[in-house]
Short mmCIF file of C-alpha atoms and ligand atoms in Angstrom, two decimals:
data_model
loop_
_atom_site.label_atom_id
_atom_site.label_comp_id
_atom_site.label_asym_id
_atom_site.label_seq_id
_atom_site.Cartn_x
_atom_site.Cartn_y
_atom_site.Cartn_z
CA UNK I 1 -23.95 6.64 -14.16
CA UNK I 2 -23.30 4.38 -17.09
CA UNK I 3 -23.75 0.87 -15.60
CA UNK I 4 -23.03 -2.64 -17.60
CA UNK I 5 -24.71 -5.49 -16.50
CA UNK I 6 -23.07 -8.21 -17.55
CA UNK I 7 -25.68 -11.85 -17.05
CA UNK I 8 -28.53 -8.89 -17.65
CA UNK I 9 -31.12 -11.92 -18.27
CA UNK I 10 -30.64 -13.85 -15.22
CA UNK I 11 -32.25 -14.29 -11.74
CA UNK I 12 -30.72 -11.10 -10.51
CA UNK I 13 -28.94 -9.40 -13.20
CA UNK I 14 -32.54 -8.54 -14.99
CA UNK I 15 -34.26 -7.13 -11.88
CA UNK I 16 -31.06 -5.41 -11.12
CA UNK I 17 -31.19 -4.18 -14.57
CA UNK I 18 -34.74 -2.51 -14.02
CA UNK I 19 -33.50 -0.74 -10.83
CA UNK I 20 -30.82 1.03 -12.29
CA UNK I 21 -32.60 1.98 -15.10
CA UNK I 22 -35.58 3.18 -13.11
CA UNK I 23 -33.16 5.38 -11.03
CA UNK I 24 -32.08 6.98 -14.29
CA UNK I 25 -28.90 5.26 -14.68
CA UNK I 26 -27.82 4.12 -18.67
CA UNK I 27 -27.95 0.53 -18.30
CA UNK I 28 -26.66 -1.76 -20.83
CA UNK I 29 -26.55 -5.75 -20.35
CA UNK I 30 -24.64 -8.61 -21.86
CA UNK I 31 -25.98 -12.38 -22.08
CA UNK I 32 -25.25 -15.37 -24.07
CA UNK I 33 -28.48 -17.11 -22.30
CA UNK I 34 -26.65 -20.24 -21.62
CA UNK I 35 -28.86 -19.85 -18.45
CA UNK I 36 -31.77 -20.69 -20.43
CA UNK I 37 -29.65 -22.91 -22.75
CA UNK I 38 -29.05 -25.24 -19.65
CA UNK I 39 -32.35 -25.52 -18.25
CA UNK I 40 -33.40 -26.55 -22.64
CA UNK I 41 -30.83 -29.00 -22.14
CA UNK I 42 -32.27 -30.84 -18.91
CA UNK I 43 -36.01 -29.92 -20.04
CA UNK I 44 -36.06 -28.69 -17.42
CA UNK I 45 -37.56 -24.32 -17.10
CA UNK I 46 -38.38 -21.45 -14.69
CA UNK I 47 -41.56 -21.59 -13.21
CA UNK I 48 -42.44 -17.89 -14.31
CA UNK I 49 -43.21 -18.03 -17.77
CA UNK I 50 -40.14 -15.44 -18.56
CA UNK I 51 -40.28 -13.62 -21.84
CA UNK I 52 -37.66 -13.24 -24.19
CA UNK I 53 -35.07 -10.60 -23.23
CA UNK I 54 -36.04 -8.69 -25.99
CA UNK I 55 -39.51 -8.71 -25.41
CA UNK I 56 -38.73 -7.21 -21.77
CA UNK I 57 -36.89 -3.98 -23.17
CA UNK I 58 -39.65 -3.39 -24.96
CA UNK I 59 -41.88 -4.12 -21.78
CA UNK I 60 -39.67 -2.01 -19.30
CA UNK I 61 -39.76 0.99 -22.36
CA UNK I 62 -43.54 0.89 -22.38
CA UNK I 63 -44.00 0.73 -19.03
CA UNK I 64 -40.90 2.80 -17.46
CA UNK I 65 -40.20 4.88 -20.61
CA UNK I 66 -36.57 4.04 -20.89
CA UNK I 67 -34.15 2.49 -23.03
CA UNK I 68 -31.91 -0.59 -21.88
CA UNK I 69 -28.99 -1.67 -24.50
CA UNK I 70 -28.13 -5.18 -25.32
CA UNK I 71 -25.20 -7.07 -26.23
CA UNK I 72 -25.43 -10.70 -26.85
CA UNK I 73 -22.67 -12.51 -26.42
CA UNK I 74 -20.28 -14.65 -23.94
CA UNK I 75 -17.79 -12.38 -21.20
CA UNK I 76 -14.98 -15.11 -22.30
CA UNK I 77 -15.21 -14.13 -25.71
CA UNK I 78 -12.44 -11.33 -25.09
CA UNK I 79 -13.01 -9.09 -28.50
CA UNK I 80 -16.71 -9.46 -27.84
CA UNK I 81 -16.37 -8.17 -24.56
CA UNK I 82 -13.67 -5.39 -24.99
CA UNK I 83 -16.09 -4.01 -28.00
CA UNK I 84 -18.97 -3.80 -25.65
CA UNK I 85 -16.93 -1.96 -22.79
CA UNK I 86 -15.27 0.17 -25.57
CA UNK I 87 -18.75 1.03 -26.82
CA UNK I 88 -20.36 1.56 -23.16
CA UNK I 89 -17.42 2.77 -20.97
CA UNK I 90 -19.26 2.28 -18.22
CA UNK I 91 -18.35 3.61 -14.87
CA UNK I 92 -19.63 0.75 -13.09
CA UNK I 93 -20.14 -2.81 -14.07
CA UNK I 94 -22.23 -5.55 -11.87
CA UNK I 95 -20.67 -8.74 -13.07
CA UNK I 96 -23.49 -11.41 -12.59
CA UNK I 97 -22.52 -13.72 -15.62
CA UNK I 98 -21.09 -17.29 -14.47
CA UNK I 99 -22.44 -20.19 -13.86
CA UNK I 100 -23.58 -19.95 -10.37
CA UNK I 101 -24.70 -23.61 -9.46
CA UNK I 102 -22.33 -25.79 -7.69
CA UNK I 103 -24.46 -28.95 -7.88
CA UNK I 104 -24.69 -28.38 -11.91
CA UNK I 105 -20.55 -28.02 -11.86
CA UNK I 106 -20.32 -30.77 -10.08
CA UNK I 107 -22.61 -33.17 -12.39
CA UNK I 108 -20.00 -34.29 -14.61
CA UNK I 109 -16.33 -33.26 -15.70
CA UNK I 110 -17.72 -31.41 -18.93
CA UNK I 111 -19.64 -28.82 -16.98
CA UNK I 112 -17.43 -28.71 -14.23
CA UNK I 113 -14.98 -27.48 -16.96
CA UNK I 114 -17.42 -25.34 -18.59
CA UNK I 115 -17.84 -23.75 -15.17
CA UNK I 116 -14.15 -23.06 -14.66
CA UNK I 117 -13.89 -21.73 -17.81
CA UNK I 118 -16.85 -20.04 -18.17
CA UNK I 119 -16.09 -18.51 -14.61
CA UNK I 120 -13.00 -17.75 -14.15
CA UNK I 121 -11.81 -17.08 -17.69
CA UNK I 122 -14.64 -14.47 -18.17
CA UNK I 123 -13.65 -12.41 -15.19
CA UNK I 124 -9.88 -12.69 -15.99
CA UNK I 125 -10.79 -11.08 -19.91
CA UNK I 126 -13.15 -8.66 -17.78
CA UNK I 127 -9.88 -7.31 -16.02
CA UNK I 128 -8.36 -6.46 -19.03
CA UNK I 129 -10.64 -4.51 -20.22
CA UNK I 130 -11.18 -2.87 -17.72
CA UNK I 131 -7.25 -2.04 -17.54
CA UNK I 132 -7.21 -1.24 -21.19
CA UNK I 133 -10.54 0.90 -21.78
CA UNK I 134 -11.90 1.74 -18.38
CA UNK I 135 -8.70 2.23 -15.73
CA UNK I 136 -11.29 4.03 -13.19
CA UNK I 137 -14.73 1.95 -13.37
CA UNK I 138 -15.40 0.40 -10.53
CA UNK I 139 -16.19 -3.55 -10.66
CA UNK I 140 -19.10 -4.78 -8.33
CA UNK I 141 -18.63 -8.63 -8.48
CA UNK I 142 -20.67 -11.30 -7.19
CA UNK I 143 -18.89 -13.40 -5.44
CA UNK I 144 -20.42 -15.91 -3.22
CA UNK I 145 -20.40 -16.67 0.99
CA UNK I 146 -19.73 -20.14 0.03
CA UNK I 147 -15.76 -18.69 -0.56
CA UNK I 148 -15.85 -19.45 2.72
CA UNK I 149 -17.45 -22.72 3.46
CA UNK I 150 -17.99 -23.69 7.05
CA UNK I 151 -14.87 -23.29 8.98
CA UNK I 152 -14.86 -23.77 12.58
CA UNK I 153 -14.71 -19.71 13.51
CA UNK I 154 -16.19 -16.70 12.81
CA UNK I 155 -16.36 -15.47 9.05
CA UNK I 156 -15.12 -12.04 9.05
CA UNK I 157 -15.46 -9.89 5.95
CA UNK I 158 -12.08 -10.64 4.15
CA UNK I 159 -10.40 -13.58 3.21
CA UNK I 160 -10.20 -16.75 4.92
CA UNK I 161 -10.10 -20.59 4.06
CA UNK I 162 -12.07 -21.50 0.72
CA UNK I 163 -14.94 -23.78 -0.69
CA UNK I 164 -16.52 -22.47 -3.73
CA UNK I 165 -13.73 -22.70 -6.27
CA UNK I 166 -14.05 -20.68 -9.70
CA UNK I 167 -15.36 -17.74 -7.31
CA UNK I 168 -12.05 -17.73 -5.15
CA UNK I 169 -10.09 -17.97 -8.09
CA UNK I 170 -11.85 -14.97 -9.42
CA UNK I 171 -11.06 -13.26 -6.49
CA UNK I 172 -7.33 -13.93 -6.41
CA UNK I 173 -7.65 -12.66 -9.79
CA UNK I 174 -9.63 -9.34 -8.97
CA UNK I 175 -7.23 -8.82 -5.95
CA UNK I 176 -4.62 -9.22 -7.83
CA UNK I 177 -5.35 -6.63 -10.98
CA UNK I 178 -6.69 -4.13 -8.37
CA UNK I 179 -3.23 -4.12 -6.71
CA UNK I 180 -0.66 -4.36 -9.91
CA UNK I 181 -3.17 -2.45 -12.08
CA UNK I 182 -4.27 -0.02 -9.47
CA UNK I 183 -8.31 -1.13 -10.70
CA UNK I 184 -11.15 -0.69 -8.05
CA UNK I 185 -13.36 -3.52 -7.06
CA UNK I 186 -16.35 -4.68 -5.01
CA UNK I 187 -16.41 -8.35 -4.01
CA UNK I 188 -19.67 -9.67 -3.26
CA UNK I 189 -19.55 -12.75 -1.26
CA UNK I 190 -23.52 -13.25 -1.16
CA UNK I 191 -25.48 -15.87 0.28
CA UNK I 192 -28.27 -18.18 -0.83
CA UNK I 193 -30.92 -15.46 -2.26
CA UNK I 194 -34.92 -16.34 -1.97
CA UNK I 195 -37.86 -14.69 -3.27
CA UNK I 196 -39.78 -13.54 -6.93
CA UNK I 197 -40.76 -9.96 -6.95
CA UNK I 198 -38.79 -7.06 -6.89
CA UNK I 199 -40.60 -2.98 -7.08
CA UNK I 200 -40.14 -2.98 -10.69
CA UNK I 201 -41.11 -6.44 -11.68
CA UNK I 202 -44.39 -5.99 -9.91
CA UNK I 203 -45.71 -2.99 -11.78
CA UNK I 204 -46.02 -5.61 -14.73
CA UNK I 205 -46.39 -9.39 -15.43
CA UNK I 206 -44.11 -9.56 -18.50
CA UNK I 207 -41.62 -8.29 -16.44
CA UNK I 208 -41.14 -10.85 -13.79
CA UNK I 209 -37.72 -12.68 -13.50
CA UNK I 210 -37.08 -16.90 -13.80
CA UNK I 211 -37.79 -18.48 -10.90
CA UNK I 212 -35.94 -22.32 -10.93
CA UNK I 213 -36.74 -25.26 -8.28
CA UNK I 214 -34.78 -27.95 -10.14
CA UNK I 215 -31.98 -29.88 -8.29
CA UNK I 216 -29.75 -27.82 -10.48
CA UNK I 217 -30.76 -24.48 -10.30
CA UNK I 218 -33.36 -23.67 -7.42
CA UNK I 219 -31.75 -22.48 -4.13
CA UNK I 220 -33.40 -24.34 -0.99
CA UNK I 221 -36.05 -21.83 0.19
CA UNK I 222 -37.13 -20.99 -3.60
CA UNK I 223 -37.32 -24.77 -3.70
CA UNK I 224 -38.90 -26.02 -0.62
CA UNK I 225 -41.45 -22.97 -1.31
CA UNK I 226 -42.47 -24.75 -5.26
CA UNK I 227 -42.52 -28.25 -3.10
CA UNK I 228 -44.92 -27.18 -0.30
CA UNK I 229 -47.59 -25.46 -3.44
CA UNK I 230 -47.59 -28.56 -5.25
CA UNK I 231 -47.53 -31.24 -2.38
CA UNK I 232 -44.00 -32.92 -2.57
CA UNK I 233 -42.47 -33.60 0.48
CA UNK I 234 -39.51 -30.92 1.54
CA UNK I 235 -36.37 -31.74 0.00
CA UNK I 236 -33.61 -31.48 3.20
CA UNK I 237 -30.91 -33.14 2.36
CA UNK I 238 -29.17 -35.07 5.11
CA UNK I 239 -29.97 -34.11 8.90
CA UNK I 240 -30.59 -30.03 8.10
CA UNK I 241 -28.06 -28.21 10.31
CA UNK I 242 -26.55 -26.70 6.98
CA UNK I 243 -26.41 -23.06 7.85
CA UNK I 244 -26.02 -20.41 5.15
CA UNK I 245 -26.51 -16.57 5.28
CA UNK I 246 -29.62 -16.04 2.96
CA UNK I 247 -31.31 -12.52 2.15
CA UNK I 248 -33.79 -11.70 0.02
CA UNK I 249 -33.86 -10.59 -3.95
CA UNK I 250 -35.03 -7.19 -3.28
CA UNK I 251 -32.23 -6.89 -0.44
CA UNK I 252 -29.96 -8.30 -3.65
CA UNK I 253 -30.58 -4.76 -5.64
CA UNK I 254 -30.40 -2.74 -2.61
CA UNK I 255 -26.85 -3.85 -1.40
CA UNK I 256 -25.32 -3.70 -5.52
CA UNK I 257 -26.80 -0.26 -5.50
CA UNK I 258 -25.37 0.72 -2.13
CA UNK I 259 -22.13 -1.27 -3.49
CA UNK I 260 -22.50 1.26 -7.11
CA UNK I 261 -23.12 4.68 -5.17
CA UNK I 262 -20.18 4.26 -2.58
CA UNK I 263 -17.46 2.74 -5.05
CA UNK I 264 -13.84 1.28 -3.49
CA UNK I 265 -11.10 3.58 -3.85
CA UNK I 266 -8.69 3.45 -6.94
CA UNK I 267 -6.27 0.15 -6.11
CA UNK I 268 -8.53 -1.12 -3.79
CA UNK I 269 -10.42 -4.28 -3.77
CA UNK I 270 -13.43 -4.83 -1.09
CA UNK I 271 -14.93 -7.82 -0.05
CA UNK I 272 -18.23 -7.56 1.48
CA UNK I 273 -20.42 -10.46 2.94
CA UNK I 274 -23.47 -10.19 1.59
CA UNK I 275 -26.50 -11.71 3.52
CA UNK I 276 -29.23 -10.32 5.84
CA UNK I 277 -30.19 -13.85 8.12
CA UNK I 278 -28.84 -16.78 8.72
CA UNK I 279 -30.69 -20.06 9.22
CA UNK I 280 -30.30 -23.43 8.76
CA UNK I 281 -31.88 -25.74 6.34
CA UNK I 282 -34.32 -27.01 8.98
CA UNK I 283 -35.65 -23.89 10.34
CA UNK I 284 -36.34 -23.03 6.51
CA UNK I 285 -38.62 -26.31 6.10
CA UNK I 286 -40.23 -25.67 9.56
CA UNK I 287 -41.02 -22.09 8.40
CA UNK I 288 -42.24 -23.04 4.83
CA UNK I 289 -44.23 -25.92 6.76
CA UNK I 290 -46.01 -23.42 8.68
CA UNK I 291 -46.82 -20.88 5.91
CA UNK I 292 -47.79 -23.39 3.84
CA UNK I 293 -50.17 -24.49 6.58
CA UNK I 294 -51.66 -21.42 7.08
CA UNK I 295 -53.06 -20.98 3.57
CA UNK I 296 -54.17 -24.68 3.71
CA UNK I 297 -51.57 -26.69 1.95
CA UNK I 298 -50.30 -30.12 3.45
CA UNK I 299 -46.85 -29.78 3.44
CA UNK I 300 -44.55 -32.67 4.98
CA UNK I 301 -41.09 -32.78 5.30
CA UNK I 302 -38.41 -35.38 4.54
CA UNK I 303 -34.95 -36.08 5.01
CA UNK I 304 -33.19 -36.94 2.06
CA UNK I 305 -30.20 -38.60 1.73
CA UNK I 306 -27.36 -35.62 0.98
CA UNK I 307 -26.39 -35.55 -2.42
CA UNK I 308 -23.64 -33.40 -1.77
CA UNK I 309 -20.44 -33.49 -0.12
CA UNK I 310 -21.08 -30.98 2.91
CA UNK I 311 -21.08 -30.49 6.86
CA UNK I 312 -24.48 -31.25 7.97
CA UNK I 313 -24.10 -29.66 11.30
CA UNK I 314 -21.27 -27.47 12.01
CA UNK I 315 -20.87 -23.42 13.48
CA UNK I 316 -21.92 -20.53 11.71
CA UNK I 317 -21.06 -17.02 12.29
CA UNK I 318 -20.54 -14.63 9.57
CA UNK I 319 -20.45 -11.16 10.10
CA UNK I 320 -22.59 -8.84 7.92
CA UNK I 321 -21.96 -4.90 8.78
CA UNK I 322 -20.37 -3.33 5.95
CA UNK I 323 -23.42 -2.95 3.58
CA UNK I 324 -25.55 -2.47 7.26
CA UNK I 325 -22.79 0.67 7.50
CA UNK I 326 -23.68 1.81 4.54
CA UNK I 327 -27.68 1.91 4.61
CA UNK I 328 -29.33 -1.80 4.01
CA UNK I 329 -32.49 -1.91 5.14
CA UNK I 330 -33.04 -5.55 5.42
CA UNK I 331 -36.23 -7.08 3.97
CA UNK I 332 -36.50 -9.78 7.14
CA UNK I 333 -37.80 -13.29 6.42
CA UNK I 334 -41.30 -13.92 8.29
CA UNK I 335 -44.27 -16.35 7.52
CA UNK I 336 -45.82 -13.50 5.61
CA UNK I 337 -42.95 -12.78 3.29
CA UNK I 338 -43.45 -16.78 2.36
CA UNK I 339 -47.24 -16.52 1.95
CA UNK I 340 -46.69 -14.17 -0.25
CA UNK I 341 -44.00 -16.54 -2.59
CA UNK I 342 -46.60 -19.49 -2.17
CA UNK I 343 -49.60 -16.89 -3.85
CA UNK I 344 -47.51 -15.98 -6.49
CA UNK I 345 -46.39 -19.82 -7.21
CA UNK I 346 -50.03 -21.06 -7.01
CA UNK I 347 -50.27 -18.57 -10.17
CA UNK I 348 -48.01 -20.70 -11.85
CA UNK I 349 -48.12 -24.21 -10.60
CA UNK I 350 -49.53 -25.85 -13.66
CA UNK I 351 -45.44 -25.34 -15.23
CA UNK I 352 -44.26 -26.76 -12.74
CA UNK I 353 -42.12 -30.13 -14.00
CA UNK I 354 -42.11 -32.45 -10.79
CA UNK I 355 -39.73 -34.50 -12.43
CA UNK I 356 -36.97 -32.04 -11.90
CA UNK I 357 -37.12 -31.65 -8.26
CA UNK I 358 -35.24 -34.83 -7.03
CA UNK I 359 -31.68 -33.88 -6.69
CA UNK I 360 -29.93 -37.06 -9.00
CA UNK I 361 -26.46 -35.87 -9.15
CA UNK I 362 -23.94 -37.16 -6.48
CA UNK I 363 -20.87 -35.06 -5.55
CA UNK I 364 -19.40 -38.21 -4.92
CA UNK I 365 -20.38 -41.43 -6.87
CA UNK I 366 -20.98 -44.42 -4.40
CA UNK I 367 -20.15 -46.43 -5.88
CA UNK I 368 -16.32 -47.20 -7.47
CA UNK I 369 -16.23 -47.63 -11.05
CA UNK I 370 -13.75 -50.22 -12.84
CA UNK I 371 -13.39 -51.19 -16.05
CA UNK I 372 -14.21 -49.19 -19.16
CA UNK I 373 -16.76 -45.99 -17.85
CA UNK I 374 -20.12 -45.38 -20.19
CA UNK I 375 -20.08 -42.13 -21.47
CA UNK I 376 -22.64 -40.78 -19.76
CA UNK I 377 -20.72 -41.25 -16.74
CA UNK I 378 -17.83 -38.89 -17.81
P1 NAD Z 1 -28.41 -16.69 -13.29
O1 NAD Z 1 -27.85 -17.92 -13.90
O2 NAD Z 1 -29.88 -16.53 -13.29
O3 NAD Z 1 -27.75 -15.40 -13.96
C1 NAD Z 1 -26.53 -15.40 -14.63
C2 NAD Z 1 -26.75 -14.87 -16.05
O4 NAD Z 1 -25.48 -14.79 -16.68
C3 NAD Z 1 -27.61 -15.82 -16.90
O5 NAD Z 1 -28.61 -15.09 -17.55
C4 NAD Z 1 -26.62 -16.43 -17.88
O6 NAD Z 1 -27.20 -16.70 -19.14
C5 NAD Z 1 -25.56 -15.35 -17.97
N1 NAD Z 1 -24.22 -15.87 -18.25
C6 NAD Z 1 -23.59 -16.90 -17.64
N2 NAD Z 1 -22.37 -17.07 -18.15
C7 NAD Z 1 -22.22 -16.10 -19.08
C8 NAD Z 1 -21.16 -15.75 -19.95
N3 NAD Z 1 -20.03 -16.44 -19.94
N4 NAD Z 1 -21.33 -14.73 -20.81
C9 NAD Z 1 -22.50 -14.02 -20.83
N5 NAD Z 1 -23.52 -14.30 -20.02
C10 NAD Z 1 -23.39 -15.34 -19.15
O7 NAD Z 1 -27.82 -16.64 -11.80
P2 NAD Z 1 -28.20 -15.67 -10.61
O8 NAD Z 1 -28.89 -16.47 -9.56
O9 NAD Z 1 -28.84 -14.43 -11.11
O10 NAD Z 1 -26.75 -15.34 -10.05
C11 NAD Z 1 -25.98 -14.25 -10.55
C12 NAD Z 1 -24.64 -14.21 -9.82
O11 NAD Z 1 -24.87 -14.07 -8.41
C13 NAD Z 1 -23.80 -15.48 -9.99
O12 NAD Z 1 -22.45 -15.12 -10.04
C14 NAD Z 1 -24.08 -16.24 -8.71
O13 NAD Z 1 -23.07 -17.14 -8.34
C15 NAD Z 1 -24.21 -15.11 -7.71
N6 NAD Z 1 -25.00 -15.56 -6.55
C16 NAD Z 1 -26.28 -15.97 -6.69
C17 NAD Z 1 -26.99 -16.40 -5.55
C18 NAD Z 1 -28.39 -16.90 -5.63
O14 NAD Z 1 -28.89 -17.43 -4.62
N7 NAD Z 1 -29.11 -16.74 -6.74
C19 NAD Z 1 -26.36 -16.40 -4.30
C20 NAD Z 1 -25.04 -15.95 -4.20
C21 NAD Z 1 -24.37 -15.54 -5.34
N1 USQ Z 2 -30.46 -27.88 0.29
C1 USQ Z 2 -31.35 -28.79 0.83
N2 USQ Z 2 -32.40 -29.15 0.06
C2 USQ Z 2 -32.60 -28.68 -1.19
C3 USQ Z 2 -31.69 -27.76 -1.73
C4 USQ Z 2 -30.62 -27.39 -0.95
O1 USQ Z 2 -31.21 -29.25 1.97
O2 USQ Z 2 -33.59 -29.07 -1.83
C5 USQ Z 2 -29.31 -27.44 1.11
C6 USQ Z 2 -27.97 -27.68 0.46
O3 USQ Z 2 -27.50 -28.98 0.71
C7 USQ Z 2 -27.13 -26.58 1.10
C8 USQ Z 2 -28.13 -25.44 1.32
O4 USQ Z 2 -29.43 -26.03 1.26
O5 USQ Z 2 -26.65 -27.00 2.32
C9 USQ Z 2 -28.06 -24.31 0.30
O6 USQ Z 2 -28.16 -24.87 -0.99
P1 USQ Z 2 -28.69 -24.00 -2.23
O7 USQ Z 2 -28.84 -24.93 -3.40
O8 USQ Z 2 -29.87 -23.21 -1.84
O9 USQ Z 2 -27.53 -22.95 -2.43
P2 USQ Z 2 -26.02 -23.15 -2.84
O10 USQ Z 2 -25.75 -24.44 -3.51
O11 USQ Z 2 -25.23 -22.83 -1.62
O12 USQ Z 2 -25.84 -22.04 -3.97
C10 USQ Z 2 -26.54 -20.79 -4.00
C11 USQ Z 2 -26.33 -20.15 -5.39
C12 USQ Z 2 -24.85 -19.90 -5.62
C13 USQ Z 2 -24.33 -19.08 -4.47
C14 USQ Z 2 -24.64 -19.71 -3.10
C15 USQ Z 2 -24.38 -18.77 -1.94
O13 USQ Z 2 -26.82 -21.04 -6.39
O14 USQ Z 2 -24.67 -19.19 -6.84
O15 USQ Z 2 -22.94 -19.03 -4.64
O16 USQ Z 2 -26.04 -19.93 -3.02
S1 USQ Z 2 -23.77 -19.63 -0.52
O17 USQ Z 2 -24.60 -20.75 -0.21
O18 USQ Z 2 -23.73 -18.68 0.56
O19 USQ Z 2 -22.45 -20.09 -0.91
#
């Protein structure tokens, strides 16, 4: 299959990148690296010293023998993109590239702009490409379970009330070309992914993927892991009872494969809820408390006061069987699957930039401001 990866240096999109080309696929990925233009911008950086992209082609040639393409550029640059699918026609593209952190849209108006635009503008030049070079590829997005937020009833896998904004929009937009342009499309809705190594990453250290515990970019068990290694109290914000479908990163590449090699038919658009557990916030400190424990580490827990604007106990039932239907072997969560994140973080500890751990944005300033507003406040 000829498979673009569009965000191809990110979290997911590079080991995702690896397992398609390992499986003999011809992968080609698209970045602008605003990723790692973000984290320059807060000084803030994974905690795995990640290579250049560049430097990991070459890698995963010498190691795998095969050739990924690049294109570097932005997906809302429309002539950019269209060249690149005109010059890859893939049959298949995973569409990783936004901006995926809602605390870092919500930080001020400029990024929560950039996000919109970045977001949904990028999927919306996407669809026309596809519709103009590529009528039969089939789109795997990734979408988010935070679409959903947490209303008071059982999530089914569809569409229901909404929460996480530029990623509804996008699928309004996606439902919409699938049924006037008769596309095909995948929707994603995944939840809050943990863990570092993937089968590919691990035959080689210069292949490992970032790995971010900042208040911006690290997702709470990735987080609360970095905290309990380096001794800083777990970071739950508010009382805990947030409850979120979470699955692992190797899970991640199983269910976009399983989403590639069983496409949606021509005109229709799929949404699938991807997530293997659920758990809430709590349960994940009490479980990184007791790992942590185990290989000697003092880890505490605190409750912080919630920087964001969210229910902090509610109901939680999402349903999860499409990508079960269709052959996921889940990779469960378990005290040993978190030893194994703390080893690989004690590796690395000496990066890590405490500083950035402290979540300092508020979804909704305390305070009301009169008068004339600073600009860093805007
Ligand atoms: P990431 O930021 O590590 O990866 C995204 C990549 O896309 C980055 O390398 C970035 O530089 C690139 N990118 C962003 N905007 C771009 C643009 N306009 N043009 C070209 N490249 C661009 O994030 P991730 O954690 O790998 O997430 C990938 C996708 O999966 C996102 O859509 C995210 O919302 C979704 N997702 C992630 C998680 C999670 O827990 N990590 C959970 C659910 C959904
Ligand atoms: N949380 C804490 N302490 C922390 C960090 C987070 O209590 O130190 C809480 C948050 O308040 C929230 C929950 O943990 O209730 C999850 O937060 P998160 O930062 O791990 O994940 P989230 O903001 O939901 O975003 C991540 C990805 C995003 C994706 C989403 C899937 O960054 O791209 O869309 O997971 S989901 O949560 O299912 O919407």
């Amino acid at each position: 299959m000829r498979v673009l990866i569009l965000g191809g240096d990110g979290y997911l999109g590079w080991p995702t990148a690896m397992r398609f080309s390992a499986r003999g696929h011809e992968v080609s990925v698209v970045d602008n690296f605003s990723r790692r233009r973000w984290h320059t911008q807060h000084s803030t950086d994974s905690l795995t010293p990640i290579r250049s992209l560049a430097d990991r082609i070459e890698a995963w040639k010498e190691v795998s023998g095969k050739e990924i393409r690049t294109f570097i550029g932005s997906i809302e640059d429309g002539k950019f993109l269209d060249r690149v699918i005109a010059e890859t026609f893939p049959e298949t593209v995973i569409h990783y590239g936004e901006q995926p952190s809602a605390p870092y849209s919500m930080k001020s108006r400029a990024t929560a702009v950039e996000t919109q635009y970045t977001n949904v503008i990028g999927t919306l030049n996407l669809l026309f490409s596809l519709r103009d070079r590529v009528p039969d590829c089939h789109l795997v997005k990734l979408g988010t379970m935070g679409e959903y937020g947490t209303p008071n009833i059982d999530i089914e896998e569809g569409f229901i009330e909404i929460y996480h904004l530029s990623k509804v929009h996008d699928s309004h937009n996606i439902h919409f070309a699938c049924r006037i342009w008769g596309l095909r499309a995948t929707d994603l809705n995944q939840g809050v992914v943990y863990g570092i190594e993937t089968e590919e990453s691990a035959q080689d250290e210069r292949l490992i993927t970032r790995f971010d515990y900042d208040e911006y970019f690290g997702t709470v068990l990735n987080r609360f892991c970095v905290q309990a290694v380096i001794g800083h109290p777990l970071t739950v914000y508010g009382e805990g009872g947030q409850t979120r479908g979470f699955l692992n990163i190797r899970d991640t590449l199983q269910c976009v494969e399983l989403a590639a090699q069983n496409p949606a038919d021509l005109g229709e658009f799929r949404v699938f809820n991807q997530f293997t557990e659920q758990f809430s916030v709590a349960e994940l400190a009490e479980l990184a408390e007791r790992s942590g424990a185990e290989l000697g580490y003092q880890v505490s827990v605190l409750n912080y006061p919630n920087p964001r604007i969210e229910a902090e106990r509610h109901y939680y039932n999402a349903a999860n069987t499409k990508l079960i239907d269709l052959g996921l072997k889940p990779h469960y969560l378990g005290e040993e699957l978190v030893r194994s994140m703390l080893k690989i973080i004690e590796r690395h500890k000496g990066r890590v930039i405490e500083r950035a751990i402290l979540p300092r944005t508020r979804w909704k300033p305390g305070v009301a401001r009169r008068g004339v507003a600073r600009v860093a406040d805007v």
